[in-house]
Every structure is written in C-alpha cells, then in structure tokens.
Short mmCIF file of N, CA, C and O in Angstrom, two decimals:
data_model
loop_
_atom_site.label_atom_id
_atom_site.label_comp_id
_atom_site.label_asym_id
_atom_site.label_seq_id
_atom_site.Cartn_x
_atom_site.Cartn_y
_atom_site.Cartn_z
N UNK A 1 -4.34 1.94 -56.68
CA UNK A 1 -4.20 0.63 -56.11
C UNK A 1 -2.73 0.36 -55.76
O UNK A 1 -2.43 -0.19 -54.69
N UNK A 2 -1.83 0.74 -56.64
CA UNK A 2 -0.41 0.54 -56.41
C UNK A 2 0.07 1.40 -55.24
O UNK A 2 0.87 0.97 -54.41
N UNK A 3 -0.46 2.62 -55.15
CA UNK A 3 -0.10 3.51 -54.05
C UNK A 3 -0.54 2.92 -52.71
O UNK A 3 0.21 2.97 -51.72
N UNK A 4 -1.73 2.35 -52.66
CA UNK A 4 -2.23 1.73 -51.44
C UNK A 4 -1.37 0.51 -51.06
O UNK A 4 -1.06 0.31 -49.88
N UNK A 5 -0.95 -0.26 -52.01
CA UNK A 5 -0.10 -1.42 -51.77
C UNK A 5 1.27 -1.00 -51.23
O UNK A 5 1.79 -1.59 -50.27
N UNK A 6 1.85 0.06 -51.79
CA UNK A 6 3.15 0.56 -51.31
C UNK A 6 3.04 1.13 -49.90
O UNK A 6 3.93 0.93 -49.07
N UNK A 7 1.95 1.85 -49.63
CA UNK A 7 1.76 2.43 -48.30
C UNK A 7 1.61 1.35 -47.25
O UNK A 7 2.17 1.45 -46.14
N UNK A 8 0.90 0.29 -47.54
CA UNK A 8 0.73 -0.79 -46.57
C UNK A 8 2.04 -1.54 -46.34
O UNK A 8 2.34 -1.97 -45.23
N UNK A 9 2.85 -1.69 -47.39
CA UNK A 9 4.14 -2.37 -47.24
C UNK A 9 5.09 -1.55 -46.38
O UNK A 9 5.82 -2.09 -45.54
N UNK A 10 5.09 -0.23 -46.55
CA UNK A 10 5.97 0.62 -45.76
C UNK A 10 5.50 0.76 -44.31
O UNK A 10 6.31 0.93 -43.40
N UNK A 11 4.19 0.70 -44.10
CA UNK A 11 3.69 0.83 -42.73
C UNK A 11 4.09 -0.38 -41.89
O UNK A 11 4.30 -0.25 -40.68
N UNK A 12 4.21 -1.54 -42.49
CA UNK A 12 4.67 -2.72 -41.76
C UNK A 12 6.10 -2.55 -41.28
O UNK A 12 6.46 -2.95 -40.18
N UNK A 13 6.95 -1.96 -42.09
CA UNK A 13 8.34 -1.72 -41.69
C UNK A 13 8.42 -0.67 -40.60
O UNK A 13 9.25 -0.76 -39.69
N UNK A 14 7.56 0.34 -40.65
CA UNK A 14 7.59 1.40 -39.64
C UNK A 14 7.16 0.84 -38.28
O UNK A 14 7.73 1.20 -37.25
N UNK A 15 6.17 -0.05 -38.27
CA UNK A 15 5.72 -0.63 -37.01
C UNK A 15 6.84 -1.46 -36.40
O UNK A 15 7.06 -1.44 -35.18
N UNK A 16 7.57 -2.21 -37.22
CA UNK A 16 8.68 -3.01 -36.71
C UNK A 16 9.79 -2.10 -36.18
O UNK A 16 10.39 -2.39 -35.16
N UNK A 17 10.04 -1.00 -36.85
CA UNK A 17 11.07 -0.06 -36.39
C UNK A 17 10.67 0.56 -35.05
O UNK A 17 11.50 0.68 -34.14
N UNK A 18 9.41 0.93 -34.90
CA UNK A 18 8.98 1.57 -33.65
C UNK A 18 9.03 0.61 -32.48
O UNK A 18 9.13 1.03 -31.33
N UNK A 19 8.93 -0.68 -32.73
CA UNK A 19 9.01 -1.64 -31.64
C UNK A 19 10.44 -1.89 -31.18
O UNK A 19 10.66 -2.42 -30.11
N UNK A 20 11.43 -1.54 -32.00
CA UNK A 20 12.81 -1.87 -31.68
C UNK A 20 13.74 -0.66 -31.61
O UNK A 20 14.94 -0.81 -31.74
N UNK A 21 13.25 0.53 -31.43
CA UNK A 21 14.13 1.69 -31.37
C UNK A 21 14.71 1.83 -29.96
O UNK A 21 14.13 1.36 -28.98
N UNK A 22 15.86 2.46 -29.87
CA UNK A 22 16.56 2.61 -28.60
C UNK A 22 16.35 4.02 -28.06
O UNK A 22 16.73 5.00 -28.70
N UNK A 23 15.78 4.11 -26.90
CA UNK A 23 15.63 5.40 -26.23
C UNK A 23 15.32 5.14 -24.76
O UNK A 23 15.04 4.02 -24.36
N UNK A 24 15.34 6.19 -23.97
CA UNK A 24 15.03 6.08 -22.56
C UNK A 24 13.53 6.31 -22.40
O UNK A 24 12.99 7.31 -22.85
N UNK A 25 12.87 5.36 -21.74
CA UNK A 25 11.44 5.48 -21.50
C UNK A 25 11.18 5.39 -20.01
O UNK A 25 12.09 5.16 -19.20
N UNK A 26 9.92 5.53 -19.63
CA UNK A 26 9.57 5.41 -18.23
C UNK A 26 9.73 3.98 -17.73
O UNK A 26 9.82 3.73 -16.53
N UNK A 27 9.75 3.02 -18.65
CA UNK A 27 9.88 1.61 -18.26
C UNK A 27 11.34 1.20 -18.10
O UNK A 27 11.63 0.05 -17.81
N UNK A 28 12.29 2.10 -18.32
CA UNK A 28 13.70 1.76 -18.21
C UNK A 28 14.04 1.47 -16.75
O UNK A 28 13.55 2.14 -15.84
N UNK A 29 14.88 0.47 -16.51
CA UNK A 29 15.24 0.09 -15.15
C UNK A 29 16.40 0.91 -14.60
O UNK A 29 17.00 1.74 -15.29
N UNK A 30 16.71 0.68 -13.36
CA UNK A 30 17.83 1.35 -12.69
C UNK A 30 19.03 0.41 -12.75
O UNK A 30 19.22 -0.44 -11.88
N UNK A 31 19.83 0.54 -13.79
CA UNK A 31 20.91 -0.42 -14.02
C UNK A 31 22.01 -0.29 -12.97
O UNK A 31 22.63 -1.29 -12.61
N UNK A 32 22.26 0.89 -12.45
CA UNK A 32 23.32 1.04 -11.44
C UNK A 32 22.95 0.29 -10.17
O UNK A 32 23.77 -0.41 -9.58
N UNK A 33 21.71 0.40 -9.74
CA UNK A 33 21.28 -0.31 -8.54
C UNK A 33 21.29 -1.81 -8.79
O UNK A 33 21.69 -2.59 -7.93
N UNK A 34 20.85 -2.23 -9.97
CA UNK A 34 20.85 -3.66 -10.30
C UNK A 34 22.26 -4.22 -10.27
O UNK A 34 22.51 -5.29 -9.71
N UNK A 35 23.20 -3.50 -10.86
CA UNK A 35 24.58 -3.98 -10.89
C UNK A 35 25.21 -4.03 -9.50
O UNK A 35 25.96 -4.94 -9.18
N UNK A 36 24.89 -3.06 -8.66
CA UNK A 36 25.46 -3.07 -7.31
C UNK A 36 24.86 -4.21 -6.49
O UNK A 36 25.56 -4.85 -5.70
N UNK A 37 23.57 -4.51 -6.67
CA UNK A 37 22.96 -5.62 -5.96
C UNK A 37 23.48 -6.95 -6.49
O UNK A 37 23.57 -7.93 -5.75
N UNK A 38 23.81 -7.00 -7.77
CA UNK A 38 24.33 -8.22 -8.37
C UNK A 38 25.70 -8.56 -7.80
O UNK A 38 26.04 -9.73 -7.63
N UNK A 39 26.48 -7.54 -7.45
CA UNK A 39 27.83 -7.76 -6.94
C UNK A 39 27.90 -7.81 -5.42
O UNK A 39 28.95 -8.02 -4.86
N UNK A 40 26.77 -7.63 -4.75
CA UNK A 40 26.73 -7.71 -3.30
C UNK A 40 26.84 -9.17 -2.87
O UNK A 40 26.18 -10.03 -3.44
N UNK A 41 27.63 -9.44 -1.86
CA UNK A 41 27.84 -10.82 -1.43
C UNK A 41 26.56 -11.41 -0.87
O UNK A 41 26.11 -12.48 -1.26
N UNK A 42 25.93 -10.74 0.08
CA UNK A 42 24.69 -11.24 0.68
C UNK A 42 23.72 -10.07 0.79
O UNK A 42 23.79 -9.30 1.75
N UNK A 43 22.80 -9.91 -0.14
CA UNK A 43 21.93 -8.74 -0.12
C UNK A 43 20.79 -8.82 0.89
O UNK A 43 20.08 -7.85 1.07
N UNK A 44 20.61 -9.96 1.56
CA UNK A 44 19.50 -10.10 2.49
C UNK A 44 19.81 -9.46 3.83
O UNK A 44 20.96 -9.32 4.23
N UNK A 45 18.76 -9.14 4.54
CA UNK A 45 18.88 -8.60 5.89
C UNK A 45 19.44 -9.70 6.80
O UNK A 45 18.96 -10.82 6.76
N UNK A 46 20.45 -9.43 7.64
CA UNK A 46 21.02 -10.47 8.49
C UNK A 46 19.98 -11.08 9.44
O UNK A 46 20.08 -12.23 9.82
N UNK A 47 18.98 -10.32 9.85
CA UNK A 47 17.97 -10.83 10.76
C UNK A 47 17.00 -11.79 10.07
O UNK A 47 16.19 -12.42 10.73
N UNK A 48 17.07 -11.91 8.75
CA UNK A 48 16.16 -12.81 8.05
C UNK A 48 16.49 -14.26 8.33
O UNK A 48 15.63 -15.13 8.17
N UNK A 49 17.70 -14.56 8.75
CA UNK A 49 18.09 -15.94 9.05
C UNK A 49 17.79 -16.35 10.49
O UNK A 49 18.03 -17.49 10.87
N UNK A 50 17.29 -15.45 11.30
CA UNK A 50 17.00 -15.75 12.69
C UNK A 50 15.76 -16.64 12.76
O UNK A 50 14.65 -16.21 12.46
N UNK A 51 15.95 -17.90 13.16
CA UNK A 51 14.81 -18.81 13.27
C UNK A 51 14.34 -18.96 14.70
O UNK A 51 13.32 -19.60 14.95
N UNK A 52 15.04 -18.37 15.64
CA UNK A 52 14.63 -18.44 17.05
C UNK A 52 13.85 -17.17 17.38
O UNK A 52 14.41 -16.15 17.76
N UNK A 53 12.54 -17.27 17.20
CA UNK A 53 11.68 -16.13 17.45
C UNK A 53 11.17 -16.23 18.89
O UNK A 53 10.50 -17.21 19.25
N UNK A 54 11.50 -15.24 19.68
CA UNK A 54 11.11 -15.26 21.08
C UNK A 54 9.65 -14.85 21.20
O UNK A 54 9.18 -13.94 20.53
N UNK A 55 8.94 -15.55 22.07
CA UNK A 55 7.54 -15.22 22.29
C UNK A 55 6.97 -16.05 23.41
O UNK A 55 7.57 -17.04 23.87
N UNK A 56 5.82 -15.68 23.88
CA UNK A 56 5.15 -16.37 24.97
C UNK A 56 4.03 -17.22 24.38
O UNK A 56 3.10 -16.69 23.77
N UNK A 57 4.11 -18.54 24.57
CA UNK A 57 3.11 -19.45 23.99
C UNK A 57 1.73 -19.25 24.57
O UNK A 57 0.72 -19.30 23.87
N UNK A 58 1.65 -18.99 25.88
CA UNK A 58 0.34 -18.80 26.52
C UNK A 58 -0.33 -17.52 25.99
O UNK A 58 -1.54 -17.50 25.74
N UNK A 59 0.47 -16.51 25.81
CA UNK A 59 -0.09 -15.24 25.30
C UNK A 59 -0.56 -15.41 23.86
O UNK A 59 -1.62 -14.91 23.47
N UNK A 60 0.23 -16.13 23.04
CA UNK A 60 -0.16 -16.37 21.65
C UNK A 60 -1.42 -17.21 21.57
O UNK A 60 -2.30 -16.97 20.74
N UNK A 61 -1.56 -18.20 22.46
CA UNK A 61 -2.77 -19.03 22.48
C UNK A 61 -3.98 -18.20 22.89
O UNK A 61 -5.08 -18.39 22.34
N UNK A 62 -3.81 -17.29 23.84
CA UNK A 62 -4.92 -16.44 24.27
C UNK A 62 -5.37 -15.52 23.14
O UNK A 62 -6.58 -15.30 22.94
N UNK A 63 -4.41 -15.00 22.37
CA UNK A 63 -4.77 -14.14 21.25
C UNK A 63 -5.52 -14.95 20.19
O UNK A 63 -6.52 -14.50 19.63
N UNK A 64 -5.05 -16.18 19.92
CA UNK A 64 -5.73 -17.03 18.93
C UNK A 64 -7.15 -17.35 19.39
O UNK A 64 -8.09 -17.36 18.57
N UNK A 65 -7.32 -17.65 20.68
CA UNK A 65 -8.67 -17.93 21.18
C UNK A 65 -9.55 -16.69 21.11
O UNK A 65 -10.76 -16.79 20.88
N UNK A 66 -8.97 -15.52 21.29
CA UNK A 66 -9.74 -14.28 21.18
C UNK A 66 -10.26 -14.07 19.76
O UNK A 66 -11.35 -13.53 19.57
N UNK A 67 -9.49 -14.49 18.76
CA UNK A 67 -9.97 -14.39 17.38
C UNK A 67 -10.99 -15.48 17.07
O UNK A 67 -11.92 -15.28 16.30
N UNK A 68 -10.80 -16.67 17.68
CA UNK A 68 -11.71 -17.78 17.39
C UNK A 68 -13.06 -17.55 18.07
O UNK A 68 -14.11 -17.81 17.48
N UNK A 69 -13.04 -17.12 19.32
CA UNK A 69 -14.27 -16.87 20.07
C UNK A 69 -14.24 -15.43 20.57
O UNK A 69 -13.85 -15.17 21.71
N UNK A 70 -14.66 -14.47 19.75
CA UNK A 70 -14.60 -13.07 20.20
C UNK A 70 -15.60 -12.83 21.33
O UNK A 70 -16.64 -13.48 21.41
N UNK A 71 -15.28 -11.89 22.22
CA UNK A 71 -16.20 -11.60 23.32
C UNK A 71 -17.48 -10.96 22.77
O UNK A 71 -17.47 -10.31 21.72
N UNK A 72 -18.59 -11.17 23.47
CA UNK A 72 -19.85 -10.57 22.98
C UNK A 72 -19.79 -9.04 23.07
O UNK A 72 -19.08 -8.48 23.91
N UNK A 73 -20.51 -8.37 22.19
CA UNK A 73 -20.50 -6.90 22.24
C UNK A 73 -21.18 -6.41 23.50
O UNK A 73 -22.05 -7.08 24.05
N UNK A 74 -20.80 -5.23 23.98
CA UNK A 74 -21.44 -4.70 25.19
C UNK A 74 -22.91 -4.38 24.92
O UNK A 74 -23.30 -4.08 23.79
N UNK A 75 -23.74 -4.46 25.96
CA UNK A 75 -25.17 -4.15 25.75
C UNK A 75 -25.35 -2.67 25.41
O UNK A 75 -24.55 -1.83 25.81
N UNK A 76 -26.39 -2.37 24.64
CA UNK A 76 -26.62 -0.96 24.30
C UNK A 76 -27.00 -0.17 25.54
O UNK A 76 -27.52 -0.73 26.50
N UNK A 77 -26.73 1.14 25.55
CA UNK A 77 -27.06 1.95 26.73
C UNK A 77 -28.59 2.02 26.92
O UNK A 77 -29.36 1.97 25.97
N UNK A 78 -28.97 2.09 28.18
CA UNK A 78 -30.40 2.17 28.52
C UNK A 78 -30.95 3.54 28.11
O UNK A 78 -30.33 4.58 28.33
N UNK A 79 -32.13 3.53 27.50
CA UNK A 79 -32.77 4.77 27.07
C UNK A 79 -34.04 4.96 27.89
O UNK A 79 -34.87 4.06 27.97
N UNK A 80 -34.18 6.10 28.51
CA UNK A 80 -35.35 6.43 29.30
C UNK A 80 -36.24 7.35 28.50
O UNK A 80 -35.81 8.40 28.03
N UNK A 81 -37.51 6.94 28.36
CA UNK A 81 -38.47 7.74 27.62
C UNK A 81 -39.57 8.16 28.58
O UNK A 81 -40.23 7.31 29.19
N UNK A 82 -39.78 9.46 28.76
CA UNK A 82 -40.82 9.99 29.64
C UNK A 82 -42.04 10.32 28.78
O UNK A 82 -41.96 11.12 27.85
N UNK A 83 -43.16 9.69 29.12
CA UNK A 83 -44.40 9.93 28.37
C UNK A 83 -45.38 10.61 29.33
O UNK A 83 -45.63 10.14 30.44
N UNK A 84 -46.01 11.69 28.88
CA UNK A 84 -46.99 12.39 29.68
C UNK A 84 -46.40 13.08 30.88
O UNK A 84 -46.92 12.96 31.98
N UNK A 85 -45.35 13.77 30.71
CA UNK A 85 -44.68 14.47 31.80
C UNK A 85 -45.49 15.69 32.24
O UNK A 85 -46.56 16.02 31.72
N UNK A 86 -45.01 16.38 33.25
CA UNK A 86 -45.69 17.56 33.81
C UNK A 86 -45.65 18.68 32.80
O UNK A 86 -44.67 18.90 32.11
N UNK A 87 -46.77 19.43 32.73
CA UNK A 87 -46.88 20.57 31.82
C UNK A 87 -46.36 21.83 32.51
O UNK A 87 -46.64 22.06 33.66
N UNK A 88 -45.67 22.64 31.80
CA UNK A 88 -45.17 23.91 32.35
C UNK A 88 -45.88 25.04 31.64
O UNK A 88 -46.17 24.98 30.45
N UNK A 89 -46.18 26.09 32.40
CA UNK A 89 -46.84 27.25 31.81
C UNK A 89 -46.04 28.49 31.90
O UNK A 89 -45.27 28.86 32.61
#
C-alpha cells in the first residue's frame, strides 16, 4: 500500500515535468522570421492600400445577372431510332 502511494505521488511530479521541459518540437515557431517581421516598418503589400479598383460597371452587372438568371441548358441532341429496317442477307 505504501509503495502504491509513493508511486502515485512521484507520477504526478513526472507529469508536471514532462509538460514543462525545454526542447525543440515540431510545434516550435520560426523565431528569426517573427523577429524580422516584428522589426519591419510596413509588412503589408503596398497594393493593399489601393482603394481605386478599376473596372467596368456594365460588365460587372452583366456578370451578376448571369449568376442570378443563368441561361437555360442547351436541348439534348436528337436521337434517331430506326425500327424494322431492311434485312440484309
């Protein structure tokens, strides 16, 4: 009974140690890239601030209408079925 009590007390310490040990894992981040981005004055793309987006309003409206009211599908091809055709010998 005493041995079981000691083993359970030590296992609690081992679990706490395993949660706080220092090593490199797959979850480790890229600190060099983080630090360089942290010291960059403006890390955004310069084109991200462009609010004047050129475009044709009529063309955009036509595309929107095409999505709202799609054109009907083309009719299926005509199938010709010959019944009782000429016999060949």
